[in-house]
GROMACS .gro file of C-alpha atoms in nm:
model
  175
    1UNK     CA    1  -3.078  -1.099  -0.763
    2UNK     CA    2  -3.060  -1.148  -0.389
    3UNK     CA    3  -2.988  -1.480  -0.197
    4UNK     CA    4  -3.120  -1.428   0.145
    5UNK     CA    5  -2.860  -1.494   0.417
    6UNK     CA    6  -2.822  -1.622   0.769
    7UNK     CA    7  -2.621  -1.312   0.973
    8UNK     CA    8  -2.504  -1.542   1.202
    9UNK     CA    9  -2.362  -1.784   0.911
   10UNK     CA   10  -2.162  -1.433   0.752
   11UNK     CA   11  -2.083  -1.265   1.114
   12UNK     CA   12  -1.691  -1.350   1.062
   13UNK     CA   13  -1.671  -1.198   0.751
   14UNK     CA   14  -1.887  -0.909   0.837
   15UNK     CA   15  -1.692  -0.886   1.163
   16UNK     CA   16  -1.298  -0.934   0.956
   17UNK     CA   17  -1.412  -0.651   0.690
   18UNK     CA   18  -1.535  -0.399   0.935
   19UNK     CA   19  -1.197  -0.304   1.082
   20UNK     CA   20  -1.071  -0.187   0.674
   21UNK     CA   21  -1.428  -0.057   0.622
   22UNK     CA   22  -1.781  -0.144   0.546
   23UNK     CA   23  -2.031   0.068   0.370
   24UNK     CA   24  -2.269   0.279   0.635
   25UNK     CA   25  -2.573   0.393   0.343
   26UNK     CA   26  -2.847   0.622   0.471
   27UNK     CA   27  -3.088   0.804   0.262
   28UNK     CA   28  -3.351   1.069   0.296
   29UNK     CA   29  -3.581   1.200  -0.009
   30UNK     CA   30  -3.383   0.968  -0.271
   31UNK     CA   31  -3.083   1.108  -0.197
   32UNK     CA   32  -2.829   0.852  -0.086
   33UNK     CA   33  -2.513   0.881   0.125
   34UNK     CA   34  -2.259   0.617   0.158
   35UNK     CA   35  -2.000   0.670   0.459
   36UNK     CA   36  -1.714   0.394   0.537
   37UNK     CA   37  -1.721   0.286   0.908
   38UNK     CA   38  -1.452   0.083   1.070
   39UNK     CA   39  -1.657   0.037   1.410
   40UNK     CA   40  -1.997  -0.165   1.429
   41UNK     CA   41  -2.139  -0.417   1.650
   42UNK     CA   42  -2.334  -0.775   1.568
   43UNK     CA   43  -2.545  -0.915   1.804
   44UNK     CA   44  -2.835  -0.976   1.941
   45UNK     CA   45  -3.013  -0.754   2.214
   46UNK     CA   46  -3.399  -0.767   2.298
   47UNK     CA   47  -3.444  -1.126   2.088
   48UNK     CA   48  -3.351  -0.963   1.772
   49UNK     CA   49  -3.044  -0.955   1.596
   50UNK     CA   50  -2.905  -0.624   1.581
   51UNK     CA   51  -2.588  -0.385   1.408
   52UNK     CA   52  -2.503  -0.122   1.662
   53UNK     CA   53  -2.348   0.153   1.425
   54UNK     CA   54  -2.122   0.467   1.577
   55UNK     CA   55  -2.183   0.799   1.392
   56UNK     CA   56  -2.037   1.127   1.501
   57UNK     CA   57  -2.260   1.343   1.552
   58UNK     CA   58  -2.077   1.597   1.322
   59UNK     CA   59  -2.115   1.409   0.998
   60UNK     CA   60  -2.398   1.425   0.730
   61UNK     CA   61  -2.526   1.084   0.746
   62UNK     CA   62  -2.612   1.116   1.099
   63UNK     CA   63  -2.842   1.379   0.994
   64UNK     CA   64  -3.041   1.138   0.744
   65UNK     CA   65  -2.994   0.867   1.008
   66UNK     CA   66  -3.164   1.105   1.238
   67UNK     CA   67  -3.421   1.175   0.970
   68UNK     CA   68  -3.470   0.849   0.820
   69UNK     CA   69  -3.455   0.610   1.145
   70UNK     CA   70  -3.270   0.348   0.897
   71UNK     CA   71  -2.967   0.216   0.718
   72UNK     CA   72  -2.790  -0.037   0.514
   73UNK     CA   73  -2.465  -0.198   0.555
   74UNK     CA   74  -2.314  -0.267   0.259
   75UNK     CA   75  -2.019  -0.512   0.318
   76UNK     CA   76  -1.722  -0.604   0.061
   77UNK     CA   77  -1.664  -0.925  -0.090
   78UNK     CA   78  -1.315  -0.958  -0.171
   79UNK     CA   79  -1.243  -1.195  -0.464
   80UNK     CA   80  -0.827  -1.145  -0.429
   81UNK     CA   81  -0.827  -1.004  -0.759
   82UNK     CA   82  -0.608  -0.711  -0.815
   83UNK     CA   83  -0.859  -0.496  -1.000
   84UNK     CA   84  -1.173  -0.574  -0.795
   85UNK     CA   85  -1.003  -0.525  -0.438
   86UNK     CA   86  -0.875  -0.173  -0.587
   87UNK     CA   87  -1.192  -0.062  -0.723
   88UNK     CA   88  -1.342  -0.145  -0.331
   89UNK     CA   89  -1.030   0.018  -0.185
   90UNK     CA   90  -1.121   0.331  -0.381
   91UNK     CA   91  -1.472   0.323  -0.298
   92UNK     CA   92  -1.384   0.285   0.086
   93UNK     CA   93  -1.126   0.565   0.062
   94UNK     CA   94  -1.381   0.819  -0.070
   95UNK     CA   95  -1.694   0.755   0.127
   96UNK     CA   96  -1.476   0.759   0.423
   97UNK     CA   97  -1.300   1.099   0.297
   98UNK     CA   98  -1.494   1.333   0.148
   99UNK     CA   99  -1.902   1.489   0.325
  100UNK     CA  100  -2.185   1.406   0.129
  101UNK     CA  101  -2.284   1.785   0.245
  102UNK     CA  102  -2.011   1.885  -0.023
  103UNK     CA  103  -2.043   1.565  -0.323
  104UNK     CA  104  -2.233   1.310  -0.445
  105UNK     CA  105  -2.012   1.029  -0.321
  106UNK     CA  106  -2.263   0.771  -0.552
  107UNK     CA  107  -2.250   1.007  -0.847
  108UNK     CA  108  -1.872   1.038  -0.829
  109UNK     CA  109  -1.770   0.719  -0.731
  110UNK     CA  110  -2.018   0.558  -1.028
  111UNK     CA  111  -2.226   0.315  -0.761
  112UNK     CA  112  -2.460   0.065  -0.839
  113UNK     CA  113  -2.760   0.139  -0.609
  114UNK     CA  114  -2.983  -0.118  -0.594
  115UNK     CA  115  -3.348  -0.023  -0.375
  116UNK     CA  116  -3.422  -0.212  -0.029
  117UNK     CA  117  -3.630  -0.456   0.059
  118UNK     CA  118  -3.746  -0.333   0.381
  119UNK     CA  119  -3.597   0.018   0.401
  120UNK     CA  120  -3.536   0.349   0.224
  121UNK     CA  121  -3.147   0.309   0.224
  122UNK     CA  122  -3.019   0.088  -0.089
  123UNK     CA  123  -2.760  -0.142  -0.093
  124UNK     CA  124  -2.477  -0.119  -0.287
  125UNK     CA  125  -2.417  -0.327  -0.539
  126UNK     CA  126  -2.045  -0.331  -0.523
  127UNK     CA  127  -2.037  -0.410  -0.198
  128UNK     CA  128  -2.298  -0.642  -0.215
  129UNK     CA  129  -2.294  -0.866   0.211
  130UNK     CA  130  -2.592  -0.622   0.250
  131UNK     CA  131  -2.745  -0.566   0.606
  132UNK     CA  132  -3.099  -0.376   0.597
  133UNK     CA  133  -3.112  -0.169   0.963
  134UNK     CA  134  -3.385  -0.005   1.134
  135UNK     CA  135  -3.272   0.200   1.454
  136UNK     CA  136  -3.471   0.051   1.788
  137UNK     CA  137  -3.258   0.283   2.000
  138UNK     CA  138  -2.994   0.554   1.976
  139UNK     CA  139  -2.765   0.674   2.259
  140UNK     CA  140  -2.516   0.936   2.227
  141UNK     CA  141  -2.148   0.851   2.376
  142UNK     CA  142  -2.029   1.052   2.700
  143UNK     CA  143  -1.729   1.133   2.669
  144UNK     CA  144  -1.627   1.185   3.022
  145UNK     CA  145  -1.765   0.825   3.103
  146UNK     CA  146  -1.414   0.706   2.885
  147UNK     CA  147  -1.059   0.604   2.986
  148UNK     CA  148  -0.868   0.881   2.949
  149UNK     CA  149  -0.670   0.767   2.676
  150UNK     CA  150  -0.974   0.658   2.474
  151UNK     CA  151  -1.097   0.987   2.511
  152UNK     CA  152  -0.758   1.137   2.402
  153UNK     CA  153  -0.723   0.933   2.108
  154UNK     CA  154  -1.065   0.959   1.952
  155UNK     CA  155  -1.206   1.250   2.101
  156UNK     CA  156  -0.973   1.514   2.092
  157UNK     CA  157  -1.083   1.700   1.820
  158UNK     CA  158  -1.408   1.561   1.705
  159UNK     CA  159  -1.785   1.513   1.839
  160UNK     CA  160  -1.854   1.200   1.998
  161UNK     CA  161  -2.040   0.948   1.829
  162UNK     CA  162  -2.371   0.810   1.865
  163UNK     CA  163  -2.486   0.468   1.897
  164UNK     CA  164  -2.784   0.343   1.675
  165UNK     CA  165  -2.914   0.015   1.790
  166UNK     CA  166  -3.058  -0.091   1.452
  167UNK     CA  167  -3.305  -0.453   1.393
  168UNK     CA  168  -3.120  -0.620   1.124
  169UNK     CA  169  -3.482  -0.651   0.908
  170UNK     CA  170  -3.315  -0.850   0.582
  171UNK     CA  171  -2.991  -0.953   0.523
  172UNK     CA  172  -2.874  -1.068   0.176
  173UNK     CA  173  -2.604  -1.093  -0.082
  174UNK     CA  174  -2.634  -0.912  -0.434
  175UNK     CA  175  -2.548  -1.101  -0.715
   0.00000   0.00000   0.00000
């Protein structure tokens, strides 16, 4: 089941989880890929509401991103419960550890996938604040544009990220 949900309405939780880790989900010829992302932007940019996601440009779900042109955001509901918070801890720790080049992170992991409304990409079941994304516009971070110690922390040994300015196109919460 999915209760439809106003963004705005769920923007501080969306906004408090994303710093621990939400669920980044893109997916190309049924394969899905789940990465954890700790940076993302809400807002609202050309009268739409958008998610601005970062992606290096090194890892495998920027490929399907690139491919695709879409992606969920799978957000965790944490109940305080010692068992439940553990199992999302794990989840976030994998998908944000191991390249879905080298596993499948929803085979191993045991994931619910559950198919989206309006894009490819499913949601997660587990994690189930669910944002539906299509990219309106990408731009890829330059890295000499950055304070150097920006640059030094979060550059120095890794591509720069790009920026996918994605429509928010249905946003609900799995039950």
């Amino acid at each position: 089941m999915r209760e439809k949900i106003d963004v705005a309405e769920y923007a501080p939780t969306i906004l408090r989880e994303l710093p621990s880790g939400v669920l980044l989900t893109a997916s190309v010829d049924g394969r899905a890929n789940p990465m954890t992302i700790g940076w993302g932007t809400l807002g609202i940019e050309w009268g739409r509401e958008l998610f601005v996601a970062y992606v290096r440009s090194s890892r495998f779900t920027h490929c399907l991103i690139e491919e695709s042109g879409e992606f969920t955001v799978s957000v965790p509901m944490r109940t305080g419960e010692k068992d439940h918070d553990q199992r999302i801890n794990q989840i976030l720790a994998v998908c944000g550890s191991k390249s879905g080049r080298d596993i499948d992170k929803v085979a191993e992991l045991g994931l619910t996938l559950v198919d989206g409304e309006e894009v490819a990409a499913p949601a997660i079941q587990e994690l189930p604040l669910t944002l539906e994304c299509r990219v309106l516009h990408k731009s890829e971070q330059d890295e000499a544009l950055l304070p150097d110690d920006l640059r030094e922390r979060y550059y120095a040994a890794d591509a720069p990220h790009t920026a996918y300015y994605a429509q928010i196109v249905s946003a609900y919460l799995l039950s």
